[in-house]
């Protein structure tokens, strides 16, 4: 029985910006806790997209089972509700084996929705829903978004204020929710937030006090991707039709930039520079998302490195030790 057992089973969540060292810490923590890793990365789910998504290699996994990686065809639509269903099933399977689920990744929406057990208003889809969306799309193609956005504003002003008018996909979806369920998207979201979480999560976030260290890690990761054959991977997937225009996979960082290069829209060096810039910006967005979580325990490897050296340990070992202590302490007050 785990300490501080509650009605919700306890899980560990290791999060943070890209290239912060999450994978290594998750593997180390899974070994210490007798756990298995559940990837929480919206792009590592896709088959064939390996180099650009920095999927952990068998060597990096080091014998620890990893789930929710490499199981979706990139031509197949996949969304947050799909991830929640898959990850929740994985977590319960791990728990049934008497092991600890260790979520690891940087896609905050996927993780938060899984921990909360968010009930999505767009599931299950049915014939009526499909018909409504088809009608809304037809209206949009004929008359533009203004009228549809005005209708959304009238029935769900909160959702309208949170969605930019030019984000047509979300505008259409929010109005569709109301027209098919009789309940606004805002009401659906509020309902999901008032329910107790499915899992009792211990959140551990990785960040660096010295921002240049994170940027250097990002630049090194991009360089390794380029040396490892990212251009060839994108070229092959594009030629095989695995990155169709408009697909989510084609918009993934690393693939989007090199598709522009393959189409002759920019040089190879510009594609690489754009990839570095896009990755740094993504890391900033990830940090913004995770810093809103008051239950997050932040660990800073560049600070811990000094402590590790003083006590004769390596940084990863001390990070893992602190992570395990947090997990067993069961604290959720967000103190670092």
Coordinates of N, CA, C and O in Angstrom, one line a residue, residues 77-202:
X77 N -6.4 11.1 -37.2 CA -6.7 12.2 -36.2 C -6.6 11.6 -34.8 O -7.0 10.5 -34.5
X78 N -5.9 12.4 -34.0 CA -5.8 12.0 -32.6 C -5.8 13.3 -31.7 O -5.2 14.3 -32.0
X79 N -6.6 13.3 -30.6 CA -6.8 14.5 -29.9 C -6.6 14.2 -28.4 O -6.3 13.1 -28.0
X80 N -6.8 15.2 -27.6 CA -6.6 15.1 -26.1 C -7.5 14.0 -25.5 O -7.1 13.2 -24.7
X81 N -8.8 14.0 -25.9 CA -9.7 12.9 -25.4 C -9.1 11.5 -25.7 O -9.3 10.6 -24.8
X82 N -8.6 11.3 -26.9 CA -8.0 10.0 -27.2 C -6.8 9.7 -26.3 O -6.7 8.6 -25.9
X83 N -6.0 10.7 -26.0 CA -4.9 10.5 -25.2 C -5.3 10.1 -23.8 O -4.8 9.2 -23.1
X84 N -6.3 10.9 -23.2 CA -6.8 10.6 -21.9 C -7.3 9.2 -21.8 O -7.0 8.5 -20.8
X85 N -8.0 8.7 -22.8 CA -8.5 7.3 -22.7 C -7.4 6.3 -22.7 O -7.3 5.4 -21.9
X86 N -6.4 6.6 -23.6 CA -5.2 5.6 -23.7 C -4.4 5.7 -22.4 O -4.0 4.6 -21.9
X87 N -4.1 6.9 -21.9 CA -3.2 7.0 -20.8 C -3.8 6.5 -19.5 O -3.2 5.9 -18.6
X88 N -5.1 6.8 -19.4 CA -5.8 6.3 -18.2 C -5.8 4.8 -18.1 O -5.6 4.2 -17.0
X89 N -6.1 4.2 -19.3 CA -6.1 2.7 -19.3 C -4.7 2.2 -19.0 O -4.5 1.2 -18.2
X90 N -3.6 2.8 -19.5 CA -2.3 2.4 -19.2 C -2.0 2.5 -17.7 O -1.4 1.6 -17.0
X91 N -2.4 3.7 -17.1 CA -2.1 3.9 -15.7 C -2.8 2.8 -14.8 O -2.2 2.3 -13.9
X92 N -4.1 2.5 -15.1 CA -4.8 1.5 -14.3 C -4.2 0.1 -14.5 O -4.1 -0.7 -13.6
X93 N -3.7 -0.1 -15.7 CA -3.0 -1.4 -15.9 C -1.7 -1.5 -15.1 O -1.4 -2.5 -14.5
X94 N -0.9 -0.4 -15.0 CA 0.3 -0.4 -14.2 C 0.0 -0.6 -12.8 O 0.6 -1.4 -12.0
X95 N -1.1 0.1 -12.3 CA -1.5 0.0 -10.9 C -1.9 -1.4 -10.6 O -1.7 -1.9 -9.5
X96 N -2.6 -2.1 -11.5 CA -3.1 -3.4 -11.3 C -1.9 -4.4 -11.1 O -2.1 -5.5 -10.6
X97 N -0.8 -4.0 -11.7 CA 0.4 -4.9 -11.5 C 1.2 -4.6 -10.3 O 2.3 -5.0 -10.1
X98 N 0.7 -3.6 -9.4 CA 1.3 -3.3 -8.2 C 2.5 -2.3 -8.4 O 3.3 -2.2 -7.5
X99 N 2.5 -1.6 -9.5 CA 3.6 -0.7 -9.8 C 3.1 0.7 -9.8 O 1.9 1.0 -9.8
X100 N 4.0 1.7 -9.9 CA 3.7 3.1 -9.9 C 3.7 3.7 -11.3 O 4.7 3.6 -12.0
X101 N 2.6 4.3 -11.7 CA 2.7 5.0 -13.0 C 3.5 6.3 -12.9 O 3.3 7.1 -12.0
X102 N 4.4 6.5 -13.8 CA 5.3 7.7 -13.8 C 5.0 8.4 -15.2 O 5.5 8.0 -16.2
X103 N 4.2 9.4 -15.1 CA 3.9 10.3 -16.3 C 5.1 11.1 -16.5 O 5.7 11.7 -15.6
X104 N 5.5 11.2 -17.8 CA 6.7 12.0 -18.2 C 6.5 12.7 -19.5 O 6.2 12.1 -20.5
X105 N 6.6 14.0 -19.5 CA 6.4 14.8 -20.7 C 6.1 16.2 -20.5 O 6.1 16.7 -19.4
X106 N 5.9 16.9 -21.6 CA 5.7 18.3 -21.6 C 4.4 18.9 -22.2 O 4.3 20.1 -22.3
X107 N 3.5 18.0 -22.5 CA 2.2 18.4 -23.0 C 1.2 18.6 -21.8 O 0.6 17.6 -21.4
X108 N 1.2 19.8 -21.3 CA 0.4 20.0 -20.1 C -1.1 19.7 -20.2 O -1.7 19.2 -19.2
X109 N -1.7 20.1 -21.3 CA -3.1 19.8 -21.4 C -3.4 18.3 -21.3 O -4.4 18.0 -20.7
X110 N -2.6 17.5 -22.0 CA -2.9 16.1 -21.9 C -2.7 15.6 -20.5 O -3.6 14.8 -20.1
X111 N -1.7 16.0 -19.8 CA -1.5 15.5 -18.5 C -2.6 16.0 -17.5 O -3.2 15.2 -16.8
X112 N -2.9 17.3 -17.5 CA -3.9 17.8 -16.6 C -5.2 17.1 -16.9 O -6.0 16.8 -15.9
X113 N -5.6 16.9 -18.1 CA -6.9 16.3 -18.4 C -6.9 14.9 -18.0 O -8.0 14.4 -17.5
X114 N -5.8 14.2 -18.0 CA -5.8 12.8 -17.6 C -5.9 12.7 -16.0 O -6.6 11.9 -15.5
X115 N -5.1 13.5 -15.4 CA -5.2 13.5 -13.9 C -6.5 13.9 -13.4 O -7.1 13.3 -12.5
X116 N -7.2 14.9 -14.0 CA -8.5 15.3 -13.6 C -9.6 14.3 -14.0 O -10.7 14.3 -13.4
X117 N -9.3 13.6 -15.0 CA -10.4 12.7 -15.6 C -11.4 13.6 -16.3 O -12.6 13.4 -16.2
X118 N -10.9 14.6 -17.1 CA -11.8 15.5 -17.8 C -12.8 14.8 -18.6 O -12.5 13.9 -19.4
X119 N -14.1 15.2 -18.5 CA -15.1 14.6 -19.4 C -15.3 15.6 -20.5 O -15.8 16.7 -20.4
X120 N -14.9 15.1 -21.7 CA -14.9 16.0 -22.9 C -16.3 16.0 -23.5 O -17.0 15.0 -23.7
X121 N -16.7 17.2 -23.8 CA -18.0 17.4 -24.4 C -18.1 16.9 -25.9 O -19.2 16.8 -26.4
X122 N -16.9 16.6 -26.5 CA -16.9 16.2 -27.9 C -16.9 14.7 -28.0 O -16.5 14.1 -29.0
X123 N -17.1 13.9 -26.9 CA -17.2 12.5 -26.9 C -18.4 12.0 -26.3 O -18.8 12.5 -25.2
X124 N -19.1 11.0 -26.8 CA -18.8 10.4 -28.0 C -19.4 11.1 -29.2 O -20.4 11.9 -29.1
X125 N -18.8 11.0 -30.4 CA -19.4 11.6 -31.5 C -20.5 10.8 -32.1 O -20.6 9.6 -31.9
X126 N -21.5 11.5 -32.6 CA -22.6 10.8 -33.1 C -23.1 11.4 -34.5 O -22.5 12.4 -34.9
X127 N -24.1 10.8 -35.1 CA -24.5 11.3 -36.4 C -25.0 12.8 -36.3 O -24.7 13.6 -37.2
X128 N -25.7 13.1 -35.3 CA -26.2 14.5 -35.1 C -25.1 15.5 -35.0 O -25.1 16.5 -35.7
X129 N -24.1 15.1 -34.3 CA -22.9 16.0 -34.1 C -22.2 16.2 -35.4 O -21.8 17.3 -35.8
X130 N -22.0 15.1 -36.2 CA -21.4 15.2 -37.5 C -22.1 16.1 -38.4 O -21.6 16.9 -39.2
X131 N -23.5 16.0 -38.4 CA -24.3 16.8 -39.2 C -24.2 18.3 -38.9 O -24.1 19.2 -39.8
X132 N -24.2 18.6 -37.6 CA -24.1 20.0 -37.2 C -22.8 20.6 -37.6 O -22.7 21.7 -38.1
X133 N -21.7 19.9 -37.4 CA -20.4 20.4 -37.8 C -20.3 20.6 -39.3 O -19.8 21.6 -39.8
X134 N -20.9 19.7 -40.1 CA -20.9 19.8 -41.5 C -21.6 21.1 -41.9 O -21.2 21.8 -42.8
X135 N -22.7 21.4 -41.3 CA -23.5 22.6 -41.5 C -22.7 23.8 -41.2 O -22.7 24.8 -41.9
X136 N -22.1 23.8 -40.0 CA -21.3 24.9 -39.6 C -20.1 25.2 -40.6 O -19.8 26.3 -40.9
X137 N -19.5 24.1 -41.0 CA -18.4 24.3 -41.9 C -18.8 24.9 -43.3 O -18.2 25.7 -43.9
X138 N -20.0 24.4 -43.7 CA -20.6 24.9 -44.9 C -20.9 26.4 -44.8 O -20.6 27.2 -45.7
X139 N -21.4 26.8 -43.7 CA -21.7 28.2 -43.4 C -20.4 29.0 -43.4 O -20.4 30.1 -43.9
X140 N -19.4 28.5 -42.7 CA -18.1 29.2 -42.7 C -17.5 29.4 -44.1 O -17.0 30.5 -44.4
X141 N -17.6 28.3 -44.9 CA -17.0 28.4 -46.2 C -17.7 29.4 -47.1 O -17.1 30.0 -48.0
X142 N -19.0 29.6 -46.8 CA -19.8 30.5 -47.7 C -19.8 31.9 -47.2 O -19.6 32.8 -48.0
X143 N -19.9 32.1 -45.8 CA -20.0 33.4 -45.3 C -18.9 33.9 -44.4 O -18.9 35.0 -43.9
X144 N -17.9 33.0 -44.1 CA -16.8 33.4 -43.3 C -17.2 33.2 -41.8 O -18.2 32.6 -41.5
X145 N -16.3 33.6 -40.9 CA -16.4 33.3 -39.5 C -17.2 34.3 -38.7 O -17.6 34.0 -37.6
X146 N -17.4 35.5 -39.2 CA -18.0 36.5 -38.4 C -19.4 36.2 -37.8 O -19.6 36.3 -36.6
X147 N -20.3 35.6 -38.7 CA -21.6 35.3 -38.2 C -21.6 34.2 -37.2 O -22.3 34.2 -36.2
X148 N -20.7 33.2 -37.4 CA -20.6 32.0 -36.5 C -20.0 32.5 -35.1 O -20.5 32.1 -34.1
X149 N -19.0 33.4 -35.2 CA -18.4 33.9 -34.0 C -19.4 34.7 -33.2 O -19.5 34.7 -31.9
X150 N -20.3 35.5 -33.9 CA -21.3 36.3 -33.2 C -22.3 35.3 -32.5 O -22.8 35.6 -31.4
X151 N -22.7 34.2 -33.2 CA -23.6 33.3 -32.5 C -23.0 32.7 -31.3 O -23.7 32.5 -30.3
X152 N -21.7 32.3 -31.4 CA -21.0 31.8 -30.2 C -21.0 32.8 -29.1 O -21.2 32.5 -27.9
X153 N -20.7 34.1 -29.4 CA -20.7 35.1 -28.4 C -22.0 35.3 -27.7 O -22.1 35.5 -26.5
X154 N -23.1 35.1 -28.4 CA -24.4 35.2 -27.9 C -24.8 34.1 -26.9 O -25.4 34.4 -25.9
X155 N -24.3 32.9 -27.2 CA -24.7 31.7 -26.3 C -23.7 31.4 -25.3 O -24.0 30.8 -24.3
X156 N -22.4 31.7 -25.6 CA -21.3 31.3 -24.7 C -20.3 32.4 -24.7 O -19.2 32.2 -25.2
X157 N -20.5 33.6 -24.1 CA -19.6 34.7 -24.2 C -18.2 34.4 -23.5 O -17.2 34.9 -24.0
X158 N -18.2 33.6 -22.5 CA -17.0 33.2 -21.9 C -16.1 32.5 -22.8 O -14.8 32.7 -22.9
X159 N -16.6 31.5 -23.5 CA -15.8 30.7 -24.5 C -15.4 31.6 -25.6 O -14.2 31.5 -26.1
X160 N -16.3 32.5 -26.1 CA -15.9 33.4 -27.2 C -14.8 34.3 -26.8 O -13.9 34.6 -27.6
X161 N -14.8 34.8 -25.6 CA -13.7 35.7 -25.2 C -12.4 35.0 -25.0 O -11.3 35.6 -25.1
X162 N -12.4 33.7 -24.8 CA -11.2 32.9 -24.6 C -10.7 32.3 -25.9 O -9.5 31.8 -26.0
X163 N -11.4 32.4 -27.0 CA -11.0 31.9 -28.3 C -10.9 33.0 -29.3 O -11.9 33.8 -29.5
X164 N -9.8 33.2 -29.9 CA -9.6 34.2 -30.9 C -10.5 33.9 -32.1 O -10.6 32.7 -32.5
X165 N -11.1 34.9 -32.7 CA -12.0 34.7 -33.8 C -11.4 34.0 -35.0 O -12.0 33.2 -35.7
X166 N -10.1 34.2 -35.2 CA -9.4 33.6 -36.3 C -9.1 32.1 -36.1 O -8.6 31.4 -37.0
X167 N -9.2 31.6 -34.8 CA -9.0 30.2 -34.6 C -10.3 29.5 -34.9 O -11.1 29.1 -34.1
X168 N -10.6 29.3 -36.2 CA -11.9 28.9 -36.7 C -12.2 27.5 -36.2 O -13.4 27.2 -35.9
X169 N -11.2 26.6 -36.1 CA -11.5 25.2 -35.6 C -12.1 25.2 -34.2 O -13.1 24.6 -34.0
X170 N -11.6 26.0 -33.3 CA -12.1 26.1 -31.9 C -13.4 26.8 -31.9 O -14.3 26.4 -31.1
X171 N -13.6 27.8 -32.7 CA -14.9 28.6 -32.7 C -16.0 27.6 -33.2 O -17.0 27.6 -32.6
X172 N -15.7 26.9 -34.3 CA -16.7 26.0 -34.8 C -17.0 24.9 -33.7 O -18.2 24.5 -33.5
X173 N -16.0 24.4 -33.1 CA -16.2 23.3 -32.1 C -17.0 23.8 -30.9 O -17.9 23.1 -30.4
X174 N -16.7 25.0 -30.5 CA -17.4 25.5 -29.3 C -18.9 25.7 -29.6 O -19.8 25.4 -28.8
X175 N -19.2 26.2 -30.8 CA -20.6 26.4 -31.1 C -21.3 25.0 -31.4 O -22.5 24.8 -31.0
X176 N -20.6 24.1 -31.9 CA -21.1 22.8 -32.2 C -21.5 22.1 -30.9 O -22.5 21.5 -30.7
X177 N -20.6 22.3 -29.8 CA -20.9 21.7 -28.5 C -22.3 22.2 -28.0 O -23.1 21.4 -27.6
X178 N -22.5 23.5 -28.1 CA -23.8 24.0 -27.6 C -25.0 23.5 -28.5 O -26.0 23.1 -27.9
X179 N -24.8 23.5 -29.8 CA -25.9 23.1 -30.6 C -26.3 21.6 -30.5 O -27.4 21.2 -30.7
X180 N -25.3 20.8 -30.2 CA -25.6 19.3 -30.1 C -25.9 18.8 -28.7 O -26.5 17.8 -28.5
X181 N -25.5 19.6 -27.7 CA -25.7 19.1 -26.3 C -26.6 20.0 -25.5 O -27.1 19.6 -24.5
X182 N -26.8 21.2 -26.0 CA -27.7 22.2 -25.2 C -26.9 22.8 -24.0 O -27.5 23.5 -23.3
X183 N -25.6 22.4 -23.9 CA -24.8 22.9 -22.8 C -23.6 23.6 -23.4 O -23.0 23.1 -24.4
X184 N -23.2 24.8 -22.9 CA -22.1 25.5 -23.4 C -20.8 24.8 -23.1 O -20.7 24.0 -22.2
X185 N -19.8 25.1 -23.9 CA -18.4 24.6 -23.7 C -18.0 25.1 -22.3 O -17.3 24.3 -21.6
X186 N -18.3 26.3 -21.9 CA -17.9 26.8 -20.6 C -18.5 25.9 -19.5 O -17.8 25.6 -18.5
X187 N -19.8 25.5 -19.6 CA -20.4 24.7 -18.6 C -19.8 23.3 -18.6 O -19.6 22.7 -17.5
X188 N -19.4 22.8 -19.7 CA -18.8 21.5 -19.8 C -17.4 21.5 -19.0 O -17.1 20.7 -18.2
X189 N -16.7 22.6 -19.3 CA -15.4 22.7 -18.7 C -15.5 22.9 -17.2 O -14.7 22.3 -16.4
X190 N -16.5 23.7 -16.7 CA -16.7 23.9 -15.3 C -17.1 22.6 -14.6 O -16.6 22.3 -13.5
X191 N -17.9 21.8 -15.3 CA -18.3 20.5 -14.7 C -17.1 19.6 -14.5 O -17.0 18.9 -13.4
X192 N -16.3 19.5 -15.5 CA -15.1 18.6 -15.4 C -14.2 19.1 -14.3 O -13.5 18.2 -13.6
X193 N -14.1 20.4 -14.0 CA -13.2 20.9 -13.0 C -13.7 20.7 -11.5 O -12.9 20.8 -10.6
X194 N -15.0 20.5 -11.4 CA -15.5 20.4 -10.0 C -15.5 18.9 -9.5 O -15.7 18.7 -8.4
X195 N -15.2 18.0 -10.4 CA -15.2 16.6 -10.0 C -13.8 16.3 -9.4 O -12.8 16.9 -9.8
X196 N -13.7 15.4 -8.5 CA -12.4 15.0 -7.9 C -11.5 14.4 -8.9 O -12.0 13.7 -9.8
X197 N -10.2 14.6 -8.8 CA -9.3 14.0 -9.8 C -9.3 12.5 -9.7 O -9.6 11.9 -8.7
X198 N -9.0 11.9 -10.9 CA -8.9 10.5 -11.0 C -7.7 9.9 -10.3 O -7.7 8.8 -9.7
X199 N -6.6 10.7 -10.3 CA -5.4 10.3 -9.7 C -4.9 11.3 -8.7 O -5.1 12.5 -8.9
X200 N -4.2 10.8 -7.7 CA -3.5 11.7 -6.7 C -2.1 11.9 -7.2 O -1.3 11.0 -7.1
X201 N -1.9 13.0 -7.8 CA -0.6 13.3 -8.5 C 0.4 14.0 -7.7 O 0.1 15.0 -7.0
X202 N 1.6 13.5 -7.7 CA 2.8 14.2 -7.2 C 3.5 14.8 -8.4 O 4.0 14.1 -9.3

